[in-house]
Amino acid sequence: MPRPTEEDKARFRALVPDDPRIEVKPMFGQLGAFLGGHMFAGLFGADVGVKLPEPELAALRERGARPYGPPERPMSGYVTVPDDADAAELLVRGAQFAATLPPKVKKKP
């Protein structure tokens, strides 16, 4: 599994919108950005992934966006942000999308 460098982590944190509702936390050696309990962006190695509504994902796929996550098991509903895209804007869109989802209920231990 690819590991992000400290530079990758700093770049990811800089892309995450400045919103007090957003939490960036580690996940399996990677990073994830969450709003309302929903991960809307993640870091996998050096790749930044974003969760968006399906029409927006389809448009990004047409522009060459790759699946996000491990090649053998990519995460559905996410794409890797294409190099030619405005990554910060896509993460804003991802946060806006996450804000429309019902808050996740925490599972009891």
PDB file of C-alpha atoms in Angstrom:
ATOM      1  CA  MET A   1       0.000   0.000   0.000  1.00  0.00           C
ATOM      2  CA  PRO A   2       1.504   3.386  -0.930  1.00  0.00           C
ATOM      3  CA  ARG A   3       2.279   5.692   1.959  1.00  0.00           C
ATOM      4  CA  PRO A   4       1.904   9.464   1.685  1.00  0.00           C
ATOM      5  CA  THR A   5       4.941  11.610   2.398  1.00  0.00           C
ATOM      6  CA  GLU A   6       4.774  14.485   4.861  1.00  0.00           C
ATOM      7  CA  GLU A   7       4.645  16.787   1.808  1.00  0.00           C
ATOM      8  CA  ASP A   8       1.633  14.839   0.466  1.00  0.00           C
ATOM      9  CA  LYS A   9      -0.114  15.197   3.834  1.00  0.00           C
ATOM     10  CA  ALA A  10       0.606  18.939   3.976  1.00  0.00           C
ATOM     11  CA  ARG A  11      -0.686  19.386   0.396  1.00  0.00           C
ATOM     12  CA  PHE A  12      -3.877  17.469   1.259  1.00  0.00           C
ATOM     13  CA  ARG A  13      -4.501  19.520   4.407  1.00  0.00           C
ATOM     14  CA  ALA A  14      -3.999  22.718   2.382  1.00  0.00           C
ATOM     15  CA  LEU A  15      -6.645  21.573  -0.130  1.00  0.00           C
ATOM     16  CA  VAL A  16      -9.285  20.787   2.508  1.00  0.00           C
ATOM     17  CA  PRO A  17     -11.774  23.671   2.861  1.00  0.00           C
ATOM     18  CA  ASP A  18     -11.454  25.801   5.987  1.00  0.00           C
ATOM     19  CA  ASP A  19     -14.693  24.865   7.729  1.00  0.00           C
ATOM     20  CA  PRO A  20     -15.057  24.126  11.452  1.00  0.00           C
ATOM     21  CA  ARG A  21     -17.402  21.223  10.647  1.00  0.00           C
ATOM     22  CA  ILE A  22     -14.633  19.396   8.751  1.00  0.00           C
ATOM     23  CA  GLU A  23     -12.339  16.961  10.510  1.00  0.00           C
ATOM     24  CA  VAL A  24      -9.136  15.587   8.951  1.00  0.00           C
ATOM     25  CA  LYS A  25      -8.049  12.345  10.554  1.00  0.00           C
ATOM     26  CA  PRO A  26      -5.705   9.426   9.858  1.00  0.00           C
ATOM     27  CA  MET A  27      -7.053   6.281   8.241  1.00  0.00           C
ATOM     28  CA  PHE A  28      -4.845   3.227   7.754  1.00  0.00           C
ATOM     29  CA  GLY A  29      -1.728   5.374   7.298  1.00  0.00           C
ATOM     30  CA  GLN A  30      -3.539   7.733   4.930  1.00  0.00           C
ATOM     31  CA  LEU A  31      -5.723  10.814   5.632  1.00  0.00           C
ATOM     32  CA  GLY A  32      -9.436  11.437   5.249  1.00  0.00           C
ATOM     33  CA  ALA A  33     -11.534  14.612   5.400  1.00  0.00           C
ATOM     34  CA  PHE A  34     -14.955  14.176   7.011  1.00  0.00           C
ATOM     35  CA  LEU A  35     -18.094  16.271   7.319  1.00  0.00           C
ATOM     36  CA  GLY A  36     -21.084  14.956   9.264  1.00  0.00           C
ATOM     37  CA  GLY A  37     -19.313  11.622   9.592  1.00  0.00           C
ATOM     38  CA  HIS A  38     -19.013  11.239   5.807  1.00  0.00           C
ATOM     39  CA  MET A  39     -15.583  11.063   4.190  1.00  0.00           C
ATOM     40  CA  PHE A  40     -15.675  13.436   1.219  1.00  0.00           C
ATOM     41  CA  ALA A  41     -11.960  13.478   0.396  1.00  0.00           C
ATOM     42  CA  GLY A  42      -8.995  11.266   1.042  1.00  0.00           C
ATOM     43  CA  LEU A  43      -5.312  10.815   0.496  1.00  0.00           C
ATOM     44  CA  PHE A  44      -4.018   7.486  -0.826  1.00  0.00           C
ATOM     45  CA  GLY A  45      -0.272   7.671  -1.284  1.00  0.00           C
ATOM     46  CA  ALA A  46       0.132  10.903  -3.250  1.00  0.00           C
ATOM     47  CA  ASP A  47      -3.347  10.654  -4.829  1.00  0.00           C
ATOM     48  CA  VAL A  48      -6.153  12.900  -3.643  1.00  0.00           C
ATOM     49  CA  GLY A  49      -9.623  11.415  -4.003  1.00  0.00           C
ATOM     50  CA  VAL A  50     -12.995  13.113  -3.788  1.00  0.00           C
ATOM     51  CA  LYS A  51     -16.594  11.944  -3.351  1.00  0.00           C
ATOM     52  CA  LEU A  52     -19.110  13.763  -5.559  1.00  0.00           C
ATOM     53  CA  PRO A  53     -22.590  13.206  -6.986  1.00  0.00           C
ATOM     54  CA  GLU A  54     -22.537  10.635  -9.792  1.00  0.00           C
ATOM     55  CA  PRO A  55     -23.034  13.147 -12.666  1.00  0.00           C
ATOM     56  CA  GLU A  56     -19.945  15.052 -11.538  1.00  0.00           C
ATOM     57  CA  LEU A  57     -17.960  11.830 -11.130  1.00  0.00           C
ATOM     58  CA  ALA A  58     -18.967  10.788 -14.652  1.00  0.00           C
ATOM     59  CA  ALA A  59     -17.803  14.125 -16.055  1.00  0.00           C
ATOM     60  CA  LEU A  60     -14.445  13.739 -14.310  1.00  0.00           C
ATOM     61  CA  ARG A  61     -14.097  10.173 -15.591  1.00  0.00           C
ATOM     62  CA  GLU A  62     -14.653  11.480 -19.122  1.00  0.00           C
ATOM     63  CA  ARG A  63     -11.730  13.845 -18.504  1.00  0.00           C
ATOM     64  CA  GLY A  64      -9.573  10.872 -17.494  1.00  0.00           C
ATOM     65  CA  ALA A  65     -10.047  10.714 -13.718  1.00  0.00           C
ATOM     66  CA  ARG A  66      -8.909   7.358 -12.376  1.00  0.00           C
ATOM     67  CA  PRO A  67     -10.615   5.282  -9.691  1.00  0.00           C
ATOM     68  CA  TYR A  68      -9.564   6.195  -6.145  1.00  0.00           C
ATOM     69  CA  GLY A  69      -7.968   3.798  -3.686  1.00  0.00           C
ATOM     70  CA  PRO A  70      -6.251   0.444  -4.061  1.00  0.00           C
ATOM     71  CA  PRO A  71      -6.300  -0.725  -7.695  1.00  0.00           C
ATOM     72  CA  GLU A  72      -7.636  -4.122  -6.677  1.00  0.00           C
ATOM     73  CA  ARG A  73     -10.487  -2.547  -4.696  1.00  0.00           C
ATOM     74  CA  PRO A  74     -11.173   1.107  -5.589  1.00  0.00           C
ATOM     75  CA  MET A  75     -13.680   3.041  -3.501  1.00  0.00           C
ATOM     76  CA  SER A  76     -17.055   3.446  -5.178  1.00  0.00           C
ATOM     77  CA  GLY A  77     -18.381   6.994  -5.350  1.00  0.00           C
ATOM     78  CA  TYR A  78     -14.884   8.503  -5.454  1.00  0.00           C
ATOM     79  CA  VAL A  79     -12.372   9.433  -8.157  1.00  0.00           C
ATOM     80  CA  THR A  80      -8.746  10.489  -8.005  1.00  0.00           C
ATOM     81  CA  VAL A  81      -8.544  14.208  -8.693  1.00  0.00           C
ATOM     82  CA  PRO A  82      -7.138  14.632 -12.226  1.00  0.00           C
ATOM     83  CA  ASP A  83      -3.861  16.555 -12.556  1.00  0.00           C
ATOM     84  CA  ASP A  84      -5.518  19.217 -14.724  1.00  0.00           C
ATOM     85  CA  ALA A  85      -8.352  19.861 -12.257  1.00  0.00           C
ATOM     86  CA  ASP A  86      -8.665  22.552  -9.601  1.00  0.00           C
ATOM     87  CA  ALA A  87      -8.262  20.184  -6.654  1.00  0.00           C
ATOM     88  CA  ALA A  88      -9.225  22.771  -4.015  1.00  0.00           C
ATOM     89  CA  GLU A  89     -12.476  23.525  -5.866  1.00  0.00           C
ATOM     90  CA  LEU A  90     -13.290  19.825  -6.186  1.00  0.00           C
ATOM     91  CA  LEU A  91     -12.788  19.357  -2.439  1.00  0.00           C
ATOM     92  CA  VAL A  92     -15.139  22.297  -1.808  1.00  0.00           C
ATOM     93  CA  ARG A  93     -17.700  20.530  -4.031  1.00  0.00           C
ATOM     94  CA  GLY A  94     -17.075  17.287  -2.128  1.00  0.00           C
ATOM     95  CA  ALA A  95     -17.701  19.033   1.200  1.00  0.00           C
ATOM     96  CA  GLN A  96     -20.876  20.628  -0.185  1.00  0.00           C
ATOM     97  CA  PHE A  97     -22.058  17.196  -1.300  1.00  0.00           C
ATOM     98  CA  ALA A  98     -21.263  15.638   2.093  1.00  0.00           C
ATOM     99  CA  ALA A  99     -23.256  18.423   3.773  1.00  0.00           C
ATOM    100  CA  THR A 100     -26.375  17.264   1.881  1.00  0.00           C
ATOM    101  CA  LEU A 101     -26.122  13.733   3.284  1.00  0.00           C
ATOM    102  CA  PRO A 102     -27.843  12.785   6.543  1.00  0.00           C
ATOM    103  CA  PRO A 103     -25.369  12.743   9.456  1.00  0.00           C
ATOM    104  CA  LYS A 104     -23.954   9.301  10.138  1.00  0.00           C
ATOM    105  CA  VAL A 105     -24.986   7.728  13.398  1.00  0.00           C
ATOM    106  CA  LYS A 106     -22.017   6.511  15.399  1.00  0.00           C
ATOM    107  CA  LYS A 107     -22.076   2.783  16.075  1.00  0.00           C
ATOM    108  CA  LYS A 108     -22.096   1.764  19.701  1.00  0.00           C
ATOM    109  CA  PRO A 109     -18.928  -0.043  20.830  1.00  0.00           C
TER     110      PRO A 109
END
